[in-house]
């Protein structure tokens, strides 16, 4: 099981389509990344709910007022960190899918890795996983973008399978991709996954076999 390490979060470059971030100033500002790094450190130690903006500021020797020049709230900082977390989850899953020789294999590898890294996050960095749970529960922008990104990527795999003749073309790829992503969401949405751990690893394999069977010609 490959864990998500803090260095990977620090280096994450967001490509998620966010509709609301609470950012102030330039999005690429180095100070903003420094603030998020400090927040990750404090949230990892004490938990998101127990850390105030003033605590983050103190960690890096900034004033609370200076933090607000870059983020309009603690939630905005949490969303920035959540974006990093979900970018790493998606990147690892996409990288794993590239090893598949067929669309069926790519689909399976993608979801199995997405489940794997979500479980690793929960076990190795439970405090960071709590942020992802809050994001899903309250539908923060990064959590919505995360689910949409999964749907888009799966739709692409389905389209490739239809073009190659591996999958039937009776269902539009976008529609099929959304349906597959929603069926698998119980295993890659951390809010639901926490109640499904006893079904691993058998559960995802069974659903994937059924879904792929439905796609095949």
PDB file of C-alpha atoms in Angstrom:
ATOM      1  CA  UNK A   1       0.000   0.000   0.000  1.00  0.00           C
ATOM      2  CA  UNK A   2       1.485   3.319  -1.091  1.00  0.00           C
ATOM      3  CA  UNK A   3       0.975   6.081   1.429  1.00  0.00           C
ATOM      4  CA  UNK A   4       0.552   9.745   0.670  1.00  0.00           C
ATOM      5  CA  UNK A   5       3.565  11.482   2.144  1.00  0.00           C
ATOM      6  CA  UNK A   6       3.680  15.167   3.147  1.00  0.00           C
ATOM      7  CA  UNK A   7       6.343  15.949   0.537  1.00  0.00           C
ATOM      8  CA  UNK A   8       3.977  14.861  -2.227  1.00  0.00           C
ATOM      9  CA  UNK A   9       1.321  17.164  -0.833  1.00  0.00           C
ATOM     10  CA  UNK A  10       3.764  20.041  -0.689  1.00  0.00           C
ATOM     11  CA  UNK A  11       4.765  19.550  -4.315  1.00  0.00           C
ATOM     12  CA  UNK A  12       1.212  19.071  -5.617  1.00  0.00           C
ATOM     13  CA  UNK A  13       0.223  21.449  -8.404  1.00  0.00           C
ATOM     14  CA  UNK A  14      -3.539  21.803  -8.599  1.00  0.00           C
ATOM     15  CA  UNK A  15      -5.335  21.078 -11.842  1.00  0.00           C
ATOM     16  CA  UNK A  16      -8.741  20.640 -10.218  1.00  0.00           C
ATOM     17  CA  UNK A  17     -11.505  22.858 -11.550  1.00  0.00           C
ATOM     18  CA  UNK A  18     -12.398  24.869  -8.447  1.00  0.00           C
ATOM     19  CA  UNK A  19     -15.403  27.169  -8.362  1.00  0.00           C
ATOM     20  CA  UNK A  20     -14.613  28.803  -5.032  1.00  0.00           C
ATOM     21  CA  UNK A  21     -11.371  28.955  -3.100  1.00  0.00           C
ATOM     22  CA  UNK A  22     -11.395  31.925  -0.737  1.00  0.00           C
ATOM     23  CA  UNK A  23      -7.992  32.973  -2.078  1.00  0.00           C
ATOM     24  CA  UNK A  24      -6.788  36.538  -1.999  1.00  0.00           C
ATOM     25  CA  UNK A  25      -3.931  37.942  -4.074  1.00  0.00           C
ATOM     26  CA  UNK A  26      -2.052  36.006  -6.735  1.00  0.00           C
ATOM     27  CA  UNK A  27      -2.848  32.288  -6.793  1.00  0.00           C
ATOM     28  CA  UNK A  28       0.803  31.345  -7.365  1.00  0.00           C
ATOM     29  CA  UNK A  29       2.186  33.421  -4.508  1.00  0.00           C
ATOM     30  CA  UNK A  30       4.982  31.623  -2.625  1.00  0.00           C
ATOM     31  CA  UNK A  31       3.682  32.874   0.719  1.00  0.00           C
ATOM     32  CA  UNK A  32       0.371  31.140   0.091  1.00  0.00           C
ATOM     33  CA  UNK A  33       2.159  27.799  -0.276  1.00  0.00           C
ATOM     34  CA  UNK A  34       4.130  28.535   2.895  1.00  0.00           C
ATOM     35  CA  UNK A  35       0.869  29.119   4.755  1.00  0.00           C
ATOM     36  CA  UNK A  36      -0.624  25.873   3.457  1.00  0.00           C
ATOM     37  CA  UNK A  37       2.531  23.975   4.449  1.00  0.00           C
ATOM     38  CA  UNK A  38       2.260  25.381   7.974  1.00  0.00           C
ATOM     39  CA  UNK A  39      -1.435  24.554   8.114  1.00  0.00           C
ATOM     40  CA  UNK A  40      -0.738  20.981   7.039  1.00  0.00           C
ATOM     41  CA  UNK A  41       1.785  20.633   9.850  1.00  0.00           C
ATOM     42  CA  UNK A  42      -0.616  21.983  12.480  1.00  0.00           C
ATOM     43  CA  UNK A  43      -3.686  20.162  11.176  1.00  0.00           C
ATOM     44  CA  UNK A  44      -1.699  16.891  11.066  1.00  0.00           C
ATOM     45  CA  UNK A  45      -0.718  17.297  14.702  1.00  0.00           C
ATOM     46  CA  UNK A  46      -3.816  18.775  16.322  1.00  0.00           C
ATOM     47  CA  UNK A  47      -6.686  18.262  13.886  1.00  0.00           C
ATOM     48  CA  UNK A  48      -8.423  20.795  11.683  1.00  0.00           C
ATOM     49  CA  UNK A  49     -11.156  21.576  14.223  1.00  0.00           C
ATOM     50  CA  UNK A  50      -8.632  22.385  16.964  1.00  0.00           C
ATOM     51  CA  UNK A  51      -6.431  24.800  14.993  1.00  0.00           C
ATOM     52  CA  UNK A  52      -7.204  28.491  14.525  1.00  0.00           C
ATOM     53  CA  UNK A  53      -5.824  30.851  11.898  1.00  0.00           C
ATOM     54  CA  UNK A  54      -3.755  32.439  14.667  1.00  0.00           C
ATOM     55  CA  UNK A  55      -2.111  29.058  15.342  1.00  0.00           C
ATOM     56  CA  UNK A  56      -1.130  28.704  11.687  1.00  0.00           C
ATOM     57  CA  UNK A  57       0.261  32.235  11.701  1.00  0.00           C
ATOM     58  CA  UNK A  58       2.301  31.550  14.830  1.00  0.00           C
ATOM     59  CA  UNK A  59       3.843  28.433  13.265  1.00  0.00           C
ATOM     60  CA  UNK A  60       5.568  30.512  10.570  1.00  0.00           C
ATOM     61  CA  UNK A  61       6.003  33.763  12.481  1.00  0.00           C
ATOM     62  CA  UNK A  62       3.285  35.693  10.642  1.00  0.00           C
ATOM     63  CA  UNK A  63       0.566  37.857  12.070  1.00  0.00           C
ATOM     64  CA  UNK A  64      -3.036  36.707  11.810  1.00  0.00           C
ATOM     65  CA  UNK A  65      -3.803  39.800   9.724  1.00  0.00           C
ATOM     66  CA  UNK A  66      -1.081  38.861   7.231  1.00  0.00           C
ATOM     67  CA  UNK A  67      -2.624  35.402   6.755  1.00  0.00           C
ATOM     68  CA  UNK A  68      -5.896  37.085   5.809  1.00  0.00           C
ATOM     69  CA  UNK A  69      -4.152  38.845   2.943  1.00  0.00           C
ATOM     70  CA  UNK A  70      -3.965  35.439   1.245  1.00  0.00           C
ATOM     71  CA  UNK A  71      -6.971  33.496   2.592  1.00  0.00           C
ATOM     72  CA  UNK A  72     -10.315  34.874   3.696  1.00  0.00           C
ATOM     73  CA  UNK A  73     -10.939  32.173   6.331  1.00  0.00           C
ATOM     74  CA  UNK A  74      -9.634  29.009   7.972  1.00  0.00           C
ATOM     75  CA  UNK A  75     -11.898  27.042   5.673  1.00  0.00           C
ATOM     76  CA  UNK A  76     -10.158  28.606   2.656  1.00  0.00           C
ATOM     77  CA  UNK A  77      -6.838  27.309   4.019  1.00  0.00           C
ATOM     78  CA  UNK A  78      -8.441  23.920   4.578  1.00  0.00           C
ATOM     79  CA  UNK A  79      -9.743  23.915   1.006  1.00  0.00           C
ATOM     80  CA  UNK A  80      -6.261  24.655  -0.329  1.00  0.00           C
ATOM     81  CA  UNK A  81      -4.835  21.716   1.629  1.00  0.00           C
ATOM     82  CA  UNK A  82      -7.748  19.509   0.608  1.00  0.00           C
ATOM     83  CA  UNK A  83      -7.009  20.367  -3.023  1.00  0.00           C
ATOM     84  CA  UNK A  84      -3.430  19.143  -2.549  1.00  0.00           C
ATOM     85  CA  UNK A  85      -4.628  15.901  -0.954  1.00  0.00           C
ATOM     86  CA  UNK A  86      -7.108  15.136  -3.703  1.00  0.00           C
ATOM     87  CA  UNK A  87      -4.634  16.025  -6.434  1.00  0.00           C
ATOM     88  CA  UNK A  88      -2.258  13.389  -5.066  1.00  0.00           C
ATOM     89  CA  UNK A  89      -5.050  10.803  -4.883  1.00  0.00           C
ATOM     90  CA  UNK A  90      -6.016  11.449  -8.504  1.00  0.00           C
ATOM     91  CA  UNK A  91      -2.438  11.553  -9.758  1.00  0.00           C
ATOM     92  CA  UNK A  92      -1.575   8.176  -8.224  1.00  0.00           C
ATOM     93  CA  UNK A  93      -4.705   6.566  -9.648  1.00  0.00           C
ATOM     94  CA  UNK A  94      -4.121   7.980 -13.121  1.00  0.00           C
ATOM     95  CA  UNK A  95      -0.494   6.873 -13.056  1.00  0.00           C
ATOM     96  CA  UNK A  96      -1.556   3.335 -12.092  1.00  0.00           C
ATOM     97  CA  UNK A  97      -4.122   3.194 -14.896  1.00  0.00           C
ATOM     98  CA  UNK A  98      -1.452   3.820 -17.540  1.00  0.00           C
ATOM     99  CA  UNK A  99      -0.017   0.364 -16.864  1.00  0.00           C
ATOM    100  CA  UNK A 100      -3.135  -1.289 -18.284  1.00  0.00           C
ATOM    101  CA  UNK A 101      -2.946  -2.782 -21.764  1.00  0.00           C
ATOM    102  CA  UNK A 102      -6.705  -2.575 -22.330  1.00  0.00           C
ATOM    103  CA  UNK A 103      -9.449  -0.161 -21.317  1.00  0.00           C
ATOM    104  CA  UNK A 104     -10.837  -2.781 -18.922  1.00  0.00           C
ATOM    105  CA  UNK A 105      -7.456  -3.082 -17.232  1.00  0.00           C
ATOM    106  CA  UNK A 106      -7.010   0.684 -17.074  1.00  0.00           C
ATOM    107  CA  UNK A 107     -10.429   1.086 -15.487  1.00  0.00           C
ATOM    108  CA  UNK A 108      -9.704  -1.562 -12.863  1.00  0.00           C
ATOM    109  CA  UNK A 109      -6.218  -0.273 -12.075  1.00  0.00           C
ATOM    110  CA  UNK A 110      -7.513   3.283 -11.762  1.00  0.00           C
ATOM    111  CA  UNK A 111     -10.210   2.519  -9.212  1.00  0.00           C
ATOM    112  CA  UNK A 112      -8.219  -0.042  -7.242  1.00  0.00           C
ATOM    113  CA  UNK A 113      -5.385   2.456  -6.791  1.00  0.00           C
ATOM    114  CA  UNK A 114      -7.837   5.218  -5.889  1.00  0.00           C
ATOM    115  CA  UNK A 115      -9.245   2.990  -3.155  1.00  0.00           C
ATOM    116  CA  UNK A 116      -5.744   1.975  -2.049  1.00  0.00           C
ATOM    117  CA  UNK A 117      -4.458   5.513  -1.573  1.00  0.00           C
ATOM    118  CA  UNK A 118      -7.623   6.624   0.207  1.00  0.00           C
ATOM    119  CA  UNK A 119      -7.209   3.801   2.706  1.00  0.00           C
ATOM    120  CA  UNK A 120      -3.504   4.622   3.078  1.00  0.00           C
ATOM    121  CA  UNK A 121      -4.344   8.251   3.810  1.00  0.00           C
ATOM    122  CA  UNK A 122      -6.833   7.251   6.514  1.00  0.00           C
ATOM    123  CA  UNK A 123      -4.405   4.865   8.199  1.00  0.00           C
ATOM    124  CA  UNK A 124      -1.158   6.813   7.976  1.00  0.00           C
ATOM    125  CA  UNK A 125      -2.427  10.400   8.247  1.00  0.00           C
ATOM    126  CA  UNK A 126      -5.824  10.246   9.979  1.00  0.00           C
ATOM    127  CA  UNK A 127      -5.798  13.951  10.860  1.00  0.00           C
ATOM    128  CA  UNK A 128      -5.378  14.866   7.192  1.00  0.00           C
ATOM    129  CA  UNK A 129      -8.062  12.352   6.277  1.00  0.00           C
ATOM    130  CA  UNK A 130     -10.408  14.206   8.629  1.00  0.00           C
ATOM    131  CA  UNK A 131     -10.048  17.279   6.407  1.00  0.00           C
ATOM    132  CA  UNK A 132     -11.112  15.242   3.391  1.00  0.00           C
ATOM    133  CA  UNK A 133     -14.088  13.964   5.384  1.00  0.00           C
ATOM    134  CA  UNK A 134     -15.128  17.510   6.300  1.00  0.00           C
ATOM    135  CA  UNK A 135     -14.722  18.546   2.676  1.00  0.00           C
ATOM    136  CA  UNK A 136     -17.004  15.772   1.456  1.00  0.00           C
ATOM    137  CA  UNK A 137     -19.521  16.295   4.233  1.00  0.00           C
ATOM    138  CA  UNK A 138     -19.802  20.047   3.624  1.00  0.00           C
ATOM    139  CA  UNK A 139     -19.274  19.818  -0.145  1.00  0.00           C
ATOM    140  CA  UNK A 140     -16.225  22.055  -0.285  1.00  0.00           C
ATOM    141  CA  UNK A 141     -15.180  23.048  -3.802  1.00  0.00           C
ATOM    142  CA  UNK A 142     -12.201  20.607  -3.911  1.00  0.00           C
ATOM    143  CA  UNK A 143     -14.404  17.646  -2.967  1.00  0.00           C
ATOM    144  CA  UNK A 144     -16.908  18.425  -5.713  1.00  0.00           C
ATOM    145  CA  UNK A 145     -14.060  18.895  -8.202  1.00  0.00           C
ATOM    146  CA  UNK A 146     -12.522  15.586  -7.080  1.00  0.00           C
ATOM    147  CA  UNK A 147     -15.662  13.599  -7.884  1.00  0.00           C
ATOM    148  CA  UNK A 148     -16.084  15.421 -11.198  1.00  0.00           C
ATOM    149  CA  UNK A 149     -12.451  14.698 -12.104  1.00  0.00           C
ATOM    150  CA  UNK A 150     -13.011  10.981 -11.488  1.00  0.00           C
ATOM    151  CA  UNK A 151     -16.093  11.048 -13.725  1.00  0.00           C
ATOM    152  CA  UNK A 152     -14.184  12.798 -16.526  1.00  0.00           C
ATOM    153  CA  UNK A 153     -11.236  10.422 -16.396  1.00  0.00           C
ATOM    154  CA  UNK A 154     -13.449   7.341 -16.378  1.00  0.00           C
ATOM    155  CA  UNK A 155     -15.438   8.750 -19.304  1.00  0.00           C
ATOM    156  CA  UNK A 156     -12.177   9.071 -21.227  1.00  0.00           C
ATOM    157  CA  UNK A 157     -11.303   5.428 -20.567  1.00  0.00           C
ATOM    158  CA  UNK A 158     -14.783   4.349 -21.670  1.00  0.00           C
ATOM    159  CA  UNK A 159     -14.493   6.404 -24.848  1.00  0.00           C
ATOM    160  CA  UNK A 160     -11.142   4.809 -25.643  1.00  0.00           C
ATOM    161  CA  UNK A 161     -12.676   1.382 -25.127  1.00  0.00           C
ATOM    162  CA  UNK A 162     -15.553   2.211 -27.445  1.00  0.00           C
ATOM    163  CA  UNK A 163     -13.241   3.500 -30.157  1.00  0.00           C
ATOM    164  CA  UNK A 164     -11.086   0.366 -29.971  1.00  0.00           C
ATOM    165  CA  UNK A 165     -14.139  -1.890 -30.094  1.00  0.00           C
ATOM    166  CA  UNK A 166     -13.516  -3.342 -26.642  1.00  0.00           C
ATOM    167  CA  UNK A 167     -16.667  -1.711 -25.213  1.00  0.00           C
ATOM    168  CA  UNK A 168     -20.092  -1.378 -26.824  1.00  0.00           C
ATOM    169  CA  UNK A 169     -21.173   2.100 -27.923  1.00  0.00           C
ATOM    170  CA  UNK A 170     -24.833   1.886 -26.941  1.00  0.00           C
ATOM    171  CA  UNK A 171     -24.285   4.338 -24.081  1.00  0.00           C
ATOM    172  CA  UNK A 172     -22.557   7.709 -24.586  1.00  0.00           C
ATOM    173  CA  UNK A 173     -19.132   7.648 -22.878  1.00  0.00           C
ATOM    174  CA  UNK A 174     -19.907  10.614 -20.614  1.00  0.00           C
ATOM    175  CA  UNK A 175     -23.089   8.955 -19.387  1.00  0.00           C
ATOM    176  CA  UNK A 176     -21.369   5.614 -18.874  1.00  0.00           C
ATOM    177  CA  UNK A 177     -18.434   7.287 -17.131  1.00  0.00           C
ATOM    178  CA  UNK A 178     -20.692   9.095 -14.679  1.00  0.00           C
ATOM    179  CA  UNK A 179     -22.639   5.927 -13.915  1.00  0.00           C
ATOM    180  CA  UNK A 180     -19.478   3.901 -13.296  1.00  0.00           C
ATOM    181  CA  UNK A 181     -17.946   6.613 -11.122  1.00  0.00           C
ATOM    182  CA  UNK A 182     -21.103   6.862  -9.051  1.00  0.00           C
ATOM    183  CA  UNK A 183     -21.288   3.099  -8.607  1.00  0.00           C
ATOM    184  CA  UNK A 184     -17.679   3.048  -7.354  1.00  0.00           C
ATOM    185  CA  UNK A 185     -17.964   6.185  -5.220  1.00  0.00           C
ATOM    186  CA  UNK A 186     -18.651   4.151  -2.096  1.00  0.00           C
ATOM    187  CA  UNK A 187     -14.998   3.115  -2.241  1.00  0.00           C
ATOM    188  CA  UNK A 188     -13.231   6.344  -3.260  1.00  0.00           C
ATOM    189  CA  UNK A 189     -15.323   8.896  -1.376  1.00  0.00           C
ATOM    190  CA  UNK A 190     -13.682   8.969   2.077  1.00  0.00           C
ATOM    191  CA  UNK A 191     -16.982   9.945   3.699  1.00  0.00           C
ATOM    192  CA  UNK A 192     -18.508   6.601   2.641  1.00  0.00           C
ATOM    193  CA  UNK A 193     -15.329   4.515   2.523  1.00  0.00           C
ATOM    194  CA  UNK A 194     -14.883   4.737   6.298  1.00  0.00           C
ATOM    195  CA  UNK A 195     -17.964   2.513   6.649  1.00  0.00           C
ATOM    196  CA  UNK A 196     -16.894   0.086   3.908  1.00  0.00           C
ATOM    197  CA  UNK A 197     -13.432  -0.932   5.097  1.00  0.00           C
ATOM    198  CA  UNK A 198     -14.640  -4.407   6.050  1.00  0.00           C
ATOM    199  CA  UNK A 199     -15.590  -5.003   2.392  1.00  0.00           C
ATOM    200  CA  UNK A 200     -12.013  -4.506   1.168  1.00  0.00           C
ATOM    201  CA  UNK A 201     -10.458  -5.735  -1.014  1.00  0.00           C
ATOM    202  CA  UNK A 202     -13.265  -7.989  -2.265  1.00  0.00           C
ATOM    203  CA  UNK A 203     -15.977  -5.353  -2.714  1.00  0.00           C
ATOM    204  CA  UNK A 204     -14.319  -3.107  -5.330  1.00  0.00           C
ATOM    205  CA  UNK A 205     -13.215  -6.123  -7.385  1.00  0.00           C
ATOM    206  CA  UNK A 206     -16.740  -7.535  -7.504  1.00  0.00           C
ATOM    207  CA  UNK A 207     -18.347  -4.261  -8.586  1.00  0.00           C
ATOM    208  CA  UNK A 208     -15.667  -3.617 -11.189  1.00  0.00           C
ATOM    209  CA  UNK A 209     -16.150  -7.058 -12.727  1.00  0.00           C
ATOM    210  CA  UNK A 210     -19.879  -6.419 -13.033  1.00  0.00           C
ATOM    211  CA  UNK A 211     -19.411  -2.932 -14.504  1.00  0.00           C
ATOM    212  CA  UNK A 212     -16.826  -4.063 -17.039  1.00  0.00           C
ATOM    213  CA  UNK A 213     -19.044  -6.969 -18.038  1.00  0.00           C
ATOM    214  CA  UNK A 214     -21.808  -4.459 -18.762  1.00  0.00           C
ATOM    215  CA  UNK A 215     -19.482  -2.399 -20.949  1.00  0.00           C
ATOM    216  CA  UNK A 216     -18.056  -5.276 -22.959  1.00  0.00           C
ATOM    217  CA  UNK A 217     -19.304  -6.108 -26.432  1.00  0.00           C
TER     218      UNK A 217
END
